[in-house]
C-alpha positions as semicolon CSV with decimal commas, in nm:
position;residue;x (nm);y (nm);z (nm)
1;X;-10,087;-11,503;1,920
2;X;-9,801;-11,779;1,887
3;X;-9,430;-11,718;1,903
4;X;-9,178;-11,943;1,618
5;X;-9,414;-12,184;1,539
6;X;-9,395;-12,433;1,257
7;X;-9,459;-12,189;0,933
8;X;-9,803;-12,220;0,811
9;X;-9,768;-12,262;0,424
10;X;-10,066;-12,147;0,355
11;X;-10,091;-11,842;0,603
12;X;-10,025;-11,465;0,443
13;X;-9,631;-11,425;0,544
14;X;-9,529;-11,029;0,628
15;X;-9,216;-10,960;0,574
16;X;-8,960;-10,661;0,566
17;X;-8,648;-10,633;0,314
18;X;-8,396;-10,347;0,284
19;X;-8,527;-10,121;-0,046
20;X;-8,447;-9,889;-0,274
21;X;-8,753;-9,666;-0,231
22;X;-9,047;-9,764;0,035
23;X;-9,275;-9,970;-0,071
24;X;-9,511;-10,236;-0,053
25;X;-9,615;-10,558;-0,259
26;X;-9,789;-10,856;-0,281
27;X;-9,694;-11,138;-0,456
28;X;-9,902;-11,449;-0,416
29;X;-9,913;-11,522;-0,043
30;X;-9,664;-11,289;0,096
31;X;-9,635;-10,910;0,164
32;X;-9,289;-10,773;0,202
33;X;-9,238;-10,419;0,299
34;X;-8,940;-10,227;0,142
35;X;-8,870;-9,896;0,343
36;X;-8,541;-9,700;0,187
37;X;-8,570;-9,427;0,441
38;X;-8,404;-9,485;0,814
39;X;-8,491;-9,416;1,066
40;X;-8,883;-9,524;0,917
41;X;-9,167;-9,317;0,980
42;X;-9,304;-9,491;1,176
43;X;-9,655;-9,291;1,176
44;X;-9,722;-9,366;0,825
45;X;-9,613;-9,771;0,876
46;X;-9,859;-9,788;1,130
47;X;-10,160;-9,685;0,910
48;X;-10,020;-9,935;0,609
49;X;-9,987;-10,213;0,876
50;X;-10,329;-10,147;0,985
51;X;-10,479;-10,117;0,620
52;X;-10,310;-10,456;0,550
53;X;-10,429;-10,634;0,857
54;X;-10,758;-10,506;0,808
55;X;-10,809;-10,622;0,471
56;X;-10,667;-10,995;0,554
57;X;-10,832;-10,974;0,904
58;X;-11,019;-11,352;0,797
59;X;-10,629;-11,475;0,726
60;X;-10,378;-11,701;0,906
61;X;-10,106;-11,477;0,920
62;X;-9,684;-11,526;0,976
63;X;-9,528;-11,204;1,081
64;X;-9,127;-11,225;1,060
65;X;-9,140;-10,938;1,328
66;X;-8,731;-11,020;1,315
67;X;-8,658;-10,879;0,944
68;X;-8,869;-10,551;1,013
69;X;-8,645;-10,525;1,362
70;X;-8,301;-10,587;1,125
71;X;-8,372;-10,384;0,837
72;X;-8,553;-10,065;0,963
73;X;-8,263;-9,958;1,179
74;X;-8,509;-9,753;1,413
75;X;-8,388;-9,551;1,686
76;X;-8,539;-9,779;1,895
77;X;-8,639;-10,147;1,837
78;X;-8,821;-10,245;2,138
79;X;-9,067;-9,920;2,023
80;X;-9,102;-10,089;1,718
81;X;-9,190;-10,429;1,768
82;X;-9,440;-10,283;2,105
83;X;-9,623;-10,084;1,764
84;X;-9,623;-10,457;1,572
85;X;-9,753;-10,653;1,839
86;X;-10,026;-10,446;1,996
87;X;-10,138;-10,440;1,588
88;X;-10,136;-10,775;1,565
89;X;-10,299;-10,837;1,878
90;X;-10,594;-10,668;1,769
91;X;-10,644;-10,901;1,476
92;X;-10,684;-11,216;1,692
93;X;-11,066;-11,261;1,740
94;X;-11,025;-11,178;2,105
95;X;-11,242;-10,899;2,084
96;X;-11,592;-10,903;2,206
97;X;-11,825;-11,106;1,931
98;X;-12,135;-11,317;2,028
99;X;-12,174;-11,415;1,666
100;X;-12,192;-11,754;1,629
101;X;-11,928;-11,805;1,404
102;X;-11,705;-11,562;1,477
103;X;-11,371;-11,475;1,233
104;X;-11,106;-11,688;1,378
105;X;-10,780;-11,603;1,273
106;X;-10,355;-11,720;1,355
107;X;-10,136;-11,515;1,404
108;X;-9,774;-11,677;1,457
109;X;-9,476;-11,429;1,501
110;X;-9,126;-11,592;1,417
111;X;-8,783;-11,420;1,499
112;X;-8,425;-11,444;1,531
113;X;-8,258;-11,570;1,919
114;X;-8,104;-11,250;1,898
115;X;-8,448;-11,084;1,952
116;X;-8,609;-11,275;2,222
117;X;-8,497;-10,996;2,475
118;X;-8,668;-10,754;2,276
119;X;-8,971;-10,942;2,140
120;X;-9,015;-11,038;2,516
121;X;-9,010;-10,705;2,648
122;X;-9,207;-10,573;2,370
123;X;-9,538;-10,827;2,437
124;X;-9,513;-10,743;2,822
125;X;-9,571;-10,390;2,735
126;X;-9,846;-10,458;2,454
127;X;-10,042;-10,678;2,690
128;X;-10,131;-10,380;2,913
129;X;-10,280;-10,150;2,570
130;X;-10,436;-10,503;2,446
131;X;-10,699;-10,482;2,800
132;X;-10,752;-10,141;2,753
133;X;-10,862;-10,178;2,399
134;X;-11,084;-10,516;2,485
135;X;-11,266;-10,293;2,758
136;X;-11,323;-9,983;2,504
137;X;-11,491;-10,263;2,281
138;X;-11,778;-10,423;2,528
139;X;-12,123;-10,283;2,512
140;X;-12,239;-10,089;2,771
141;X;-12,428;-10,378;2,898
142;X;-12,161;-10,562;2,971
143;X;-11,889;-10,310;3,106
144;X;-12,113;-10,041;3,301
145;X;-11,946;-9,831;3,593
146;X;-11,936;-10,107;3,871
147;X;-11,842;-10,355;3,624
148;X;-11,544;-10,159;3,521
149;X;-11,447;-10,133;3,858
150;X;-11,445;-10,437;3,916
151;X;-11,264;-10,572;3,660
152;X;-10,979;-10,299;3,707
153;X;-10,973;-10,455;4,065
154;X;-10,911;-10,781;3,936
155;X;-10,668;-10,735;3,694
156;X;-10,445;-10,496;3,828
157;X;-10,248;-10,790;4,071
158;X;-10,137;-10,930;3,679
159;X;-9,879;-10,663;3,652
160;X;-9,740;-10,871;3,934
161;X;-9,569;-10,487;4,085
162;X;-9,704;-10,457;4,439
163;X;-9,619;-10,055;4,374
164;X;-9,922;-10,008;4,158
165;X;-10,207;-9,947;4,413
166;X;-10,558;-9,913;4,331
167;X;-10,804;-9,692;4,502
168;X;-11,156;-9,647;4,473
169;X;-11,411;-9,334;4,508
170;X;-11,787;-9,449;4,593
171;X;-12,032;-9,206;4,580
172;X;-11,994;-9,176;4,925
173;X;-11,652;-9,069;4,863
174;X;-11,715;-8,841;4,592
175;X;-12,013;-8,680;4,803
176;X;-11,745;-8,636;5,060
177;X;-11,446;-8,488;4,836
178;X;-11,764;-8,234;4,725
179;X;-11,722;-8,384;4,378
180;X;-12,062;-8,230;4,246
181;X;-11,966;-8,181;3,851
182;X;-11,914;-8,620;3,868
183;X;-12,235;-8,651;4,013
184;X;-12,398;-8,431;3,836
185;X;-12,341;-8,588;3,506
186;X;-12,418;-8,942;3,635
187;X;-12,787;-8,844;3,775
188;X;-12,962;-9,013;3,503
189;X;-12,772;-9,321;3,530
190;X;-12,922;-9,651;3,756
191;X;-12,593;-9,734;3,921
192;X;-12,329;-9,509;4,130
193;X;-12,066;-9,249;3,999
194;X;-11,731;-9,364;4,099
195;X;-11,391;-9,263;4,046
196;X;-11,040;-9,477;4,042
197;X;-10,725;-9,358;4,094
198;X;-10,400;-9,560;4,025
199;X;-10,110;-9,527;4,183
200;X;-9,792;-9,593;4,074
201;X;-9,507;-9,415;4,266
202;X;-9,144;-9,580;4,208
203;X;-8,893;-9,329;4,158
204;X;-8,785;-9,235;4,512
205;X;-8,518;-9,013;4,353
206;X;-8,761;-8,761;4,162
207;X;-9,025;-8,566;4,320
208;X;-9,183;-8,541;3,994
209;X;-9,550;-8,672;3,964
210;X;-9,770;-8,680;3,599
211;X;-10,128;-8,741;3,670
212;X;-10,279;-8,905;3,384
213;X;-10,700;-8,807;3,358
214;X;-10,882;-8,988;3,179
215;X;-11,248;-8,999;3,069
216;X;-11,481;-9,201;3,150
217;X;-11,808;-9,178;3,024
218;X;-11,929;-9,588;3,060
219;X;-12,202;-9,494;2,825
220;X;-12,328;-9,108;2,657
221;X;-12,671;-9,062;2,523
222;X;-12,608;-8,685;2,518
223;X;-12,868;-8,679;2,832
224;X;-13,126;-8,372;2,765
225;X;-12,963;-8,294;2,494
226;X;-13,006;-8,656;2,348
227;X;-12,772;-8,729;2,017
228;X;-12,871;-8,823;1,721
229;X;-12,869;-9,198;1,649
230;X;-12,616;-9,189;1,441
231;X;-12,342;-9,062;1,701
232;X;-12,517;-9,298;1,940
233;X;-12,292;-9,567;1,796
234;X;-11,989;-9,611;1,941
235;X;-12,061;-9,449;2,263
236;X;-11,978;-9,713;2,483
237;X;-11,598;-9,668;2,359
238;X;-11,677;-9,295;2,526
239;X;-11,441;-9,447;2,826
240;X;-11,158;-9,456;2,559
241;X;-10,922;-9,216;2,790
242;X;-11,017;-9,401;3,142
243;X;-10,905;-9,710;2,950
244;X;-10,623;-9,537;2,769
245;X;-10,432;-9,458;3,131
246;X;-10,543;-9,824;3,261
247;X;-10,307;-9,906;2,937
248;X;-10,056;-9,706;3,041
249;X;-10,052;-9,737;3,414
250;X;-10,084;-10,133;3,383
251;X;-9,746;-10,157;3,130
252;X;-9,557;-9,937;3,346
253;X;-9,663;-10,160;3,642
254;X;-9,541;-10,417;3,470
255;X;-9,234;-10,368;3,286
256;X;-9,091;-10,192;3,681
257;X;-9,049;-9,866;3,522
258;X;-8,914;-9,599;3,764
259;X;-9,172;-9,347;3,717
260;X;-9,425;-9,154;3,892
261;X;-9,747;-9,163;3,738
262;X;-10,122;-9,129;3,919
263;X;-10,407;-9,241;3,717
264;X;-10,714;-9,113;3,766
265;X;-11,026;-9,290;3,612
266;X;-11,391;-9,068;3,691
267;X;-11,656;-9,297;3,586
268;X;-11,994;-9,196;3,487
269;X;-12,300;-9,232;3,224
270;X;-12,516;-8,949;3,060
271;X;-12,851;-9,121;3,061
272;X;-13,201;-8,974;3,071
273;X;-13,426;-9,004;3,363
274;X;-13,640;-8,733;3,600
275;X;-13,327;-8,667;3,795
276;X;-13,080;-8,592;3,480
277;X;-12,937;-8,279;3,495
278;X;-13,124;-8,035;3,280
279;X;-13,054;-7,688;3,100
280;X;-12,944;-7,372;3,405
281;X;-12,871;-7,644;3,656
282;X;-12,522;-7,485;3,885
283;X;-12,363;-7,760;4,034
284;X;-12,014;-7,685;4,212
285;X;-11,694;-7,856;4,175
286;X;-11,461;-8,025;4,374
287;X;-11,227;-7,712;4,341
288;X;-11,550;-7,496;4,465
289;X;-11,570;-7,349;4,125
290;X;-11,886;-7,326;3,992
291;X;-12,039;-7,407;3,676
292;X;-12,367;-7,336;3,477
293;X;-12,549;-7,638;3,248
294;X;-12,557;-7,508;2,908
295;X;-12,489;-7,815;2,747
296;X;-12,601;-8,151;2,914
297;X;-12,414;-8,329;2,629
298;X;-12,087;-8,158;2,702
299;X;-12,025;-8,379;2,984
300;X;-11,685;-8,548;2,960
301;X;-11,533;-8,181;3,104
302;X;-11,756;-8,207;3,377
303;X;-11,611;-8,488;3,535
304;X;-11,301;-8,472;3,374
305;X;-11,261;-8,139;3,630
306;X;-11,349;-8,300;3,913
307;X;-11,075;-8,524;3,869
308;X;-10,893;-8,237;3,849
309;X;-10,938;-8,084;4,140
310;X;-10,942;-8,418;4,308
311;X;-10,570;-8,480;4,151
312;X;-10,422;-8,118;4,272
313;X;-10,568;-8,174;4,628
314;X;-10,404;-8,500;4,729
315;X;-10,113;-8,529;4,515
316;X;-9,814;-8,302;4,414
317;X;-9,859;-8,276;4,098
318;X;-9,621;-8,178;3,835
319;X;-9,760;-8,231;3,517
320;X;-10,133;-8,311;3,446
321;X;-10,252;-8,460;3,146
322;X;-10,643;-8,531;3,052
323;X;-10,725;-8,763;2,771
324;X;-11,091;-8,763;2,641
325;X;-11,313;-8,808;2,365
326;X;-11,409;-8,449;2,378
327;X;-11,537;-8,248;2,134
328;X;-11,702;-8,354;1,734
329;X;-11,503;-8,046;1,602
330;X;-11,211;-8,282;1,675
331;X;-11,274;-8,562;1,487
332;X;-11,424;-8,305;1,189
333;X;-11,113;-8,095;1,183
334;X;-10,861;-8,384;1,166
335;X;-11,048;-8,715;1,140
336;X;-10,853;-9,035;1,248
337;X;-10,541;-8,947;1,172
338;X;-10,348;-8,741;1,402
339;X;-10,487;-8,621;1,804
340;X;-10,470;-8,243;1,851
341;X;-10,374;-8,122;2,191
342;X;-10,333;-7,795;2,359
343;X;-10,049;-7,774;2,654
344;X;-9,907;-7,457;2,866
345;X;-9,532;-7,585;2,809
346;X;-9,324;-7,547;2,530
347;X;-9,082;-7,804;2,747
348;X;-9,381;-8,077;2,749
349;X;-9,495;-8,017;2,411
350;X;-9,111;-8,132;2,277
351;X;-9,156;-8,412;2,475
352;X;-9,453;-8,523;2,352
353;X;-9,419;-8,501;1,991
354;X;-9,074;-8,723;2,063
355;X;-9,297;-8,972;2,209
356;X;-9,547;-8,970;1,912
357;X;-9,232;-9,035;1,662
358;X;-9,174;-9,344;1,868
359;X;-9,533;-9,447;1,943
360;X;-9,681;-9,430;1,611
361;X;-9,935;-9,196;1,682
362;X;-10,029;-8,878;1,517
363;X;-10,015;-8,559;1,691
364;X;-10,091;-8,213;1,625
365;X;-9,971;-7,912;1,904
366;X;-10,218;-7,670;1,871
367;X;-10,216;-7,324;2,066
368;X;-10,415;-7,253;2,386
369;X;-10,538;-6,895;2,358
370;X;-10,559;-6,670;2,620
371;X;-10,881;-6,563;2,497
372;X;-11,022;-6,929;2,548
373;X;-11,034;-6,877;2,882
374;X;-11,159;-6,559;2,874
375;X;-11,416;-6,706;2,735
376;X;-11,482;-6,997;2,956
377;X;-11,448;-6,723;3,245
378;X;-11,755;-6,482;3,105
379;X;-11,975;-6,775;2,958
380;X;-12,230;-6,774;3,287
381;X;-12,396;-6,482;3,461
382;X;-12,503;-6,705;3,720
383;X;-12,238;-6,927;3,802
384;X;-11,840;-6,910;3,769
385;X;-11,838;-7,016;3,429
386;X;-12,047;-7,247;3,170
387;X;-12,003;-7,598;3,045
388;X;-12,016;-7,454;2,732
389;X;-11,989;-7,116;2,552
390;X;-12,247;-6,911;2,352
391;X;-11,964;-6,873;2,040
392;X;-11,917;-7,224;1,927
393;X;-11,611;-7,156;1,712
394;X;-11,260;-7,349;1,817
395;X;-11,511;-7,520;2,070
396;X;-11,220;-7,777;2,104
397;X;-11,019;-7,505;2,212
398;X;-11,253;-7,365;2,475
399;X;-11,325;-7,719;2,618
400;X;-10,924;-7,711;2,682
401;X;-10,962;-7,414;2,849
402;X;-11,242;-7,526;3,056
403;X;-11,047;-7,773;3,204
404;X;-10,748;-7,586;3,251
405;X;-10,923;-7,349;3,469
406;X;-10,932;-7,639;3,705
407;X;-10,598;-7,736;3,739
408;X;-10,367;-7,560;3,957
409;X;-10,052;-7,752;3,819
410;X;-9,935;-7,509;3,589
411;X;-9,812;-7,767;3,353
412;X;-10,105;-7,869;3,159
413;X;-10,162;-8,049;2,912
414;X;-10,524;-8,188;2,717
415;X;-10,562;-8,449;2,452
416;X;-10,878;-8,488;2,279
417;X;-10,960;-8,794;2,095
418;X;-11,255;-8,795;1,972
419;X;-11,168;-8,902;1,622
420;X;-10,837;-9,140;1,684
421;X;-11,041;-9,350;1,959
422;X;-11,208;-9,538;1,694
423;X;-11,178;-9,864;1,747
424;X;-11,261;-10,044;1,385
425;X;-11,002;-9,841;1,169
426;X;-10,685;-9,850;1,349
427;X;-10,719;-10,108;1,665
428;X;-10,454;-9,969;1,879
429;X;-10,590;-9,830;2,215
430;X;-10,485;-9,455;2,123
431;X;-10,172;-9,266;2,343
432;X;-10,163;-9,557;2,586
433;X;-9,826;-9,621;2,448
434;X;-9,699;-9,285;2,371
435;X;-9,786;-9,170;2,719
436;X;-9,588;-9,508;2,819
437;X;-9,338;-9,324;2,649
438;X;-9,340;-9,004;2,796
439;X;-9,325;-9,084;3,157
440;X;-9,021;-9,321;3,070
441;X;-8,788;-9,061;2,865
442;X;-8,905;-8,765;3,156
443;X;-8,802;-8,970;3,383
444;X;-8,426;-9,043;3,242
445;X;-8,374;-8,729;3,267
C-alpha cells in the first residue's frame, strides 16, 4: 500500500462526495460514494466497500481516504479510516498464493496534510488485524502449532511496547497446570498442544483486567467424528479467534493504549490417529471439572475451557471474553453478516454493540438461558457434564453455556464466529478491531 503518490490515470479512483440520498456509482474509471445520512452506517459501508474491492480486486486502485474522512462527519474519524485501511490492505496480493502468476494489484491512498495524524494512527492500528488475517490464511502446512508459536514470538518485539509480554505453555506446562480438555483434543495431532498467553498490563490506575480467549484449532478434521469434505475447507482458518486477539493484543501494544488486556491463545489440532480421543472418553479440566466425549468434533469448547480455567487461576479477571469458530448453527442462522454472542451483563453488552457501530462489524446480543446450563449440567451420567448435549436445538446456545460453566469471572461474555471468520467474502480479520475498541472506551471510563 502507498501513501500520496503520483495519481495513476489509469487506476479505479474511490471517492466520497456529500449527497442527497446514499448512494453509489460508477462512471468510467471512478466510484464515488454519496452517503446523505451522518453519522454513516458504517456496518452497511463496510459490506459495499468490500463488494467493490472484491469485484476490482485485479485493479490498480486510488483511494482519496481524505474526502470519505471530510464528508462522512463520523463520530469518530480515526475509526473510520482504521475500517478503510485494514479493507484495503486485504486487497494487496500479500496474502498467501504460490500461483505462479499471482493477481498483483496498487493500491495508493492520497489525503489532505490535515489528515496525516489520523491516517498515521489509523495504519498503526490496521497493521496489527492485517497479521492476524495473513496467519488465518496459510495452510495448515505451513502455520501448524509450533509454527504459530513461533512466529507470534517473533513478531510480537514489532509493536516496539516492552509491556506486551509473551508467555508460552509446552505440554509440559499444560500437563502441569492439569490442562487435560487441551490435550485431549490435540491427541491425534504429530506435534505438541501448547498454549500462549499475552500480556499486556498498562493501566496502573485500574484494577480492571479483560481476558481475551481465543480459539485455536491449527487445523479440524472433526477427529472420530471426521467432517464431511466439504466443511473440510477452510479449516485451517479454524484459529480465526487465537489470531483475532493476536490482532487485538498486537494494536494495543502498539498504539500504547492504557489498558489491561491478557490474551490467551490454546493451540491444538483435531486429527485422527490410534491415540485420538474417541466417543465416552472423561478427561478432566484444568478447573477439575469433568467432562464426557460425546462429540469429538465439538472440540473448540474443549480447549477453549481450559483456557478458562487457566485465565481465572493466575489472573484477576474482570471480564472474560472467548472468540471461536464454534458452532455450524451459527453460520446457518445468520450467515456472514452479523456475529451472535451471548454475555451475563447487560453493562458489557451496551458496550459492545457501541464498539460494533464503530468497528464495522455486525453483532447480534442474543440471550443466555438459564436452562442452557441446565442442560450442559445433566448432559453426562458419568462425568460432570458432556461436550455436547443429547437435544441439539439452540446448540450455539448450549456451547455458550458450556463454557460459561468454566469461568468463575462472573462477567462473561462468548462470541461465536463461525460464519463472519470467512476469509474470501469480507477480508477483515473479524472483532480484532471492535475488541480494540472495547478495551479502549472501558478503559476511559
Amino acid at each position: 500500500m502507498n501513501f500520496n503518490k503520483s495519481i495513476n490515470k489509469k487506476a479505479l479512483l474511490i471517492k466520497a462526495v456529500s449527497g442527497s440520498k446514499d448512494s453509489i456509482e460508477t462512471k468510467n474509471n471512478t466510484v464515488v460514494f454519496s452517503f446523505a445520512k451522518k453519522p454513516m452506517n458504517t456496518k452497511l459501508f463496510t459490506r459495499r466497500l468490500s463488494a467493490l474491492l472484491l469485484k476490482n480486486k485485479d485493479k490498480d486502485i486510488t483511494f482519496d481516504i481524505g474526502s470519505f474522512l471530510k464528508n462522512y462527519k463520523v463520530e469518530c474519524s480515526y475509526s473510520l479510516a482504521t475500517i478503510i485501511l485494514t479493507k484495503l490492505d486485504a486487497f494487496c496480493g500479500k496474502m498467501f498464493s504460490l500461483k505462479s502468476k499471482p493477481i498483483k494489484n496498487n493500491i495508493n491512498v492520497i489525503y489532505n496534510k490535515e489528515w496525516k495524524d489520523v491516517v498515521y494512527a489509523a495504519y498503526t492500528t490496521s497493521f496489527g488485524f492485517t497479521l492476524a488475517r495473513h496467519y488465518q490464511t496459510l495452510p495448515v502446512n505451513y502455520l501448524g502449532i509450533a509454527d504459530f508459536v513461533k512466529e507470534i514470538k517473533k513478531v510480537v518485539p514489532a509493536a516496539g511496547n516492552p509491556k506486551l509480554k509473551v508467555k508460552i505453555l509446552t505440554l509440559a506446562d499444560l500437563k502441569k497446570e492439569k490442562m487435560g480438555l487441551l490435550q485431549a483434543v490435540n491427541k491425534g495431532s504429530d506435534e505438541p498442544a501448547a498454549m500462549v498467553v499475552l500480556e499486556y498490563l498498562n493501566n496502573p490506575k485500574s484494577k480492571d483486567i479483560l481476558a481475551y480467549v481465543g480459539k485455536g484449532m491449527m487445523y479440524d478434521a472433526g477427529g472420530y467424528e471426521i467432517k464431511p469434505n466439504r466443511f473440510m475447507e477452510n479449516m485451517n482458518q479454524d484459529m480465526t479467534g487465537a489470531a483475532s486477539v493476536f490482532g487485538t493484543l498486537f494494536a494495543l501494544a502498539a498504539m500504547k493504549k492504557k489498558v489491561n488486556v491478557v490474551g490467551f491463545l490454546p493451540l491444538a489440532k483435531n486429527m485422527i490417529s490410534d491415540r485420538s480421543m474417541v466417543v465416552g472418553d472423561v478427561y478432566t479440566s484444568s478447573t477439575g471439572r469433568t467432562v464426557e466425549i460425546v462429540s469429538p468434533d465439538s472440540e473448540g469448547r474443549l480447549i477453549l475451557a481450559d483456557a478458562i480455567g487457566y485465565a481465572n487461576k493466575h489472573y484477576k479477571i474482570t471480564k472474560l471474553f472467548t472468540i471461536a469458530t464454534l458452532t455450524g448453527l451459527s453460520e446457518l442462522a445468520f450467515g456472514d453478516y452479523a456475529t451472535p454472542f451471548w454475555s451475563t451483563s447487560d453493562k458489557t453488552t451496551a458496550e459492545i454493540e457501541k464498539a460494533a457501530r464503530l468497528s464495522g462489524d455486525g453483532v447480534v446480543s442474543l440471550w443466555l438461558y438459564p436452562e442452557y446450563s441446565e442442560d450442559v449440567n445433566k448432559s453426562s451420567e458419568v462425568a460432570d457434564c458432556a461436550n455436547g448435549c443429547k437435544e441439539r436445538n439452540c446448540s450455539n446456545g448450549t456451547a455458550a453455556a458450556f463454557l460459561k460453566e468454566f469461568c468463575a469471572c462472573k462477567d462473561f461474555t462468548h462470541f461465536d464466529i463461525a460464519g463472519t471468520h470467512v476469509y474470501k467474502k469480507h477480508p477483515v480479520n473479524p472483532l480484532s478491531f471492535m475488541m480494540y475498541l472495547f478495551a479502549i472506551n472501558h478503559f476511559k471510563k
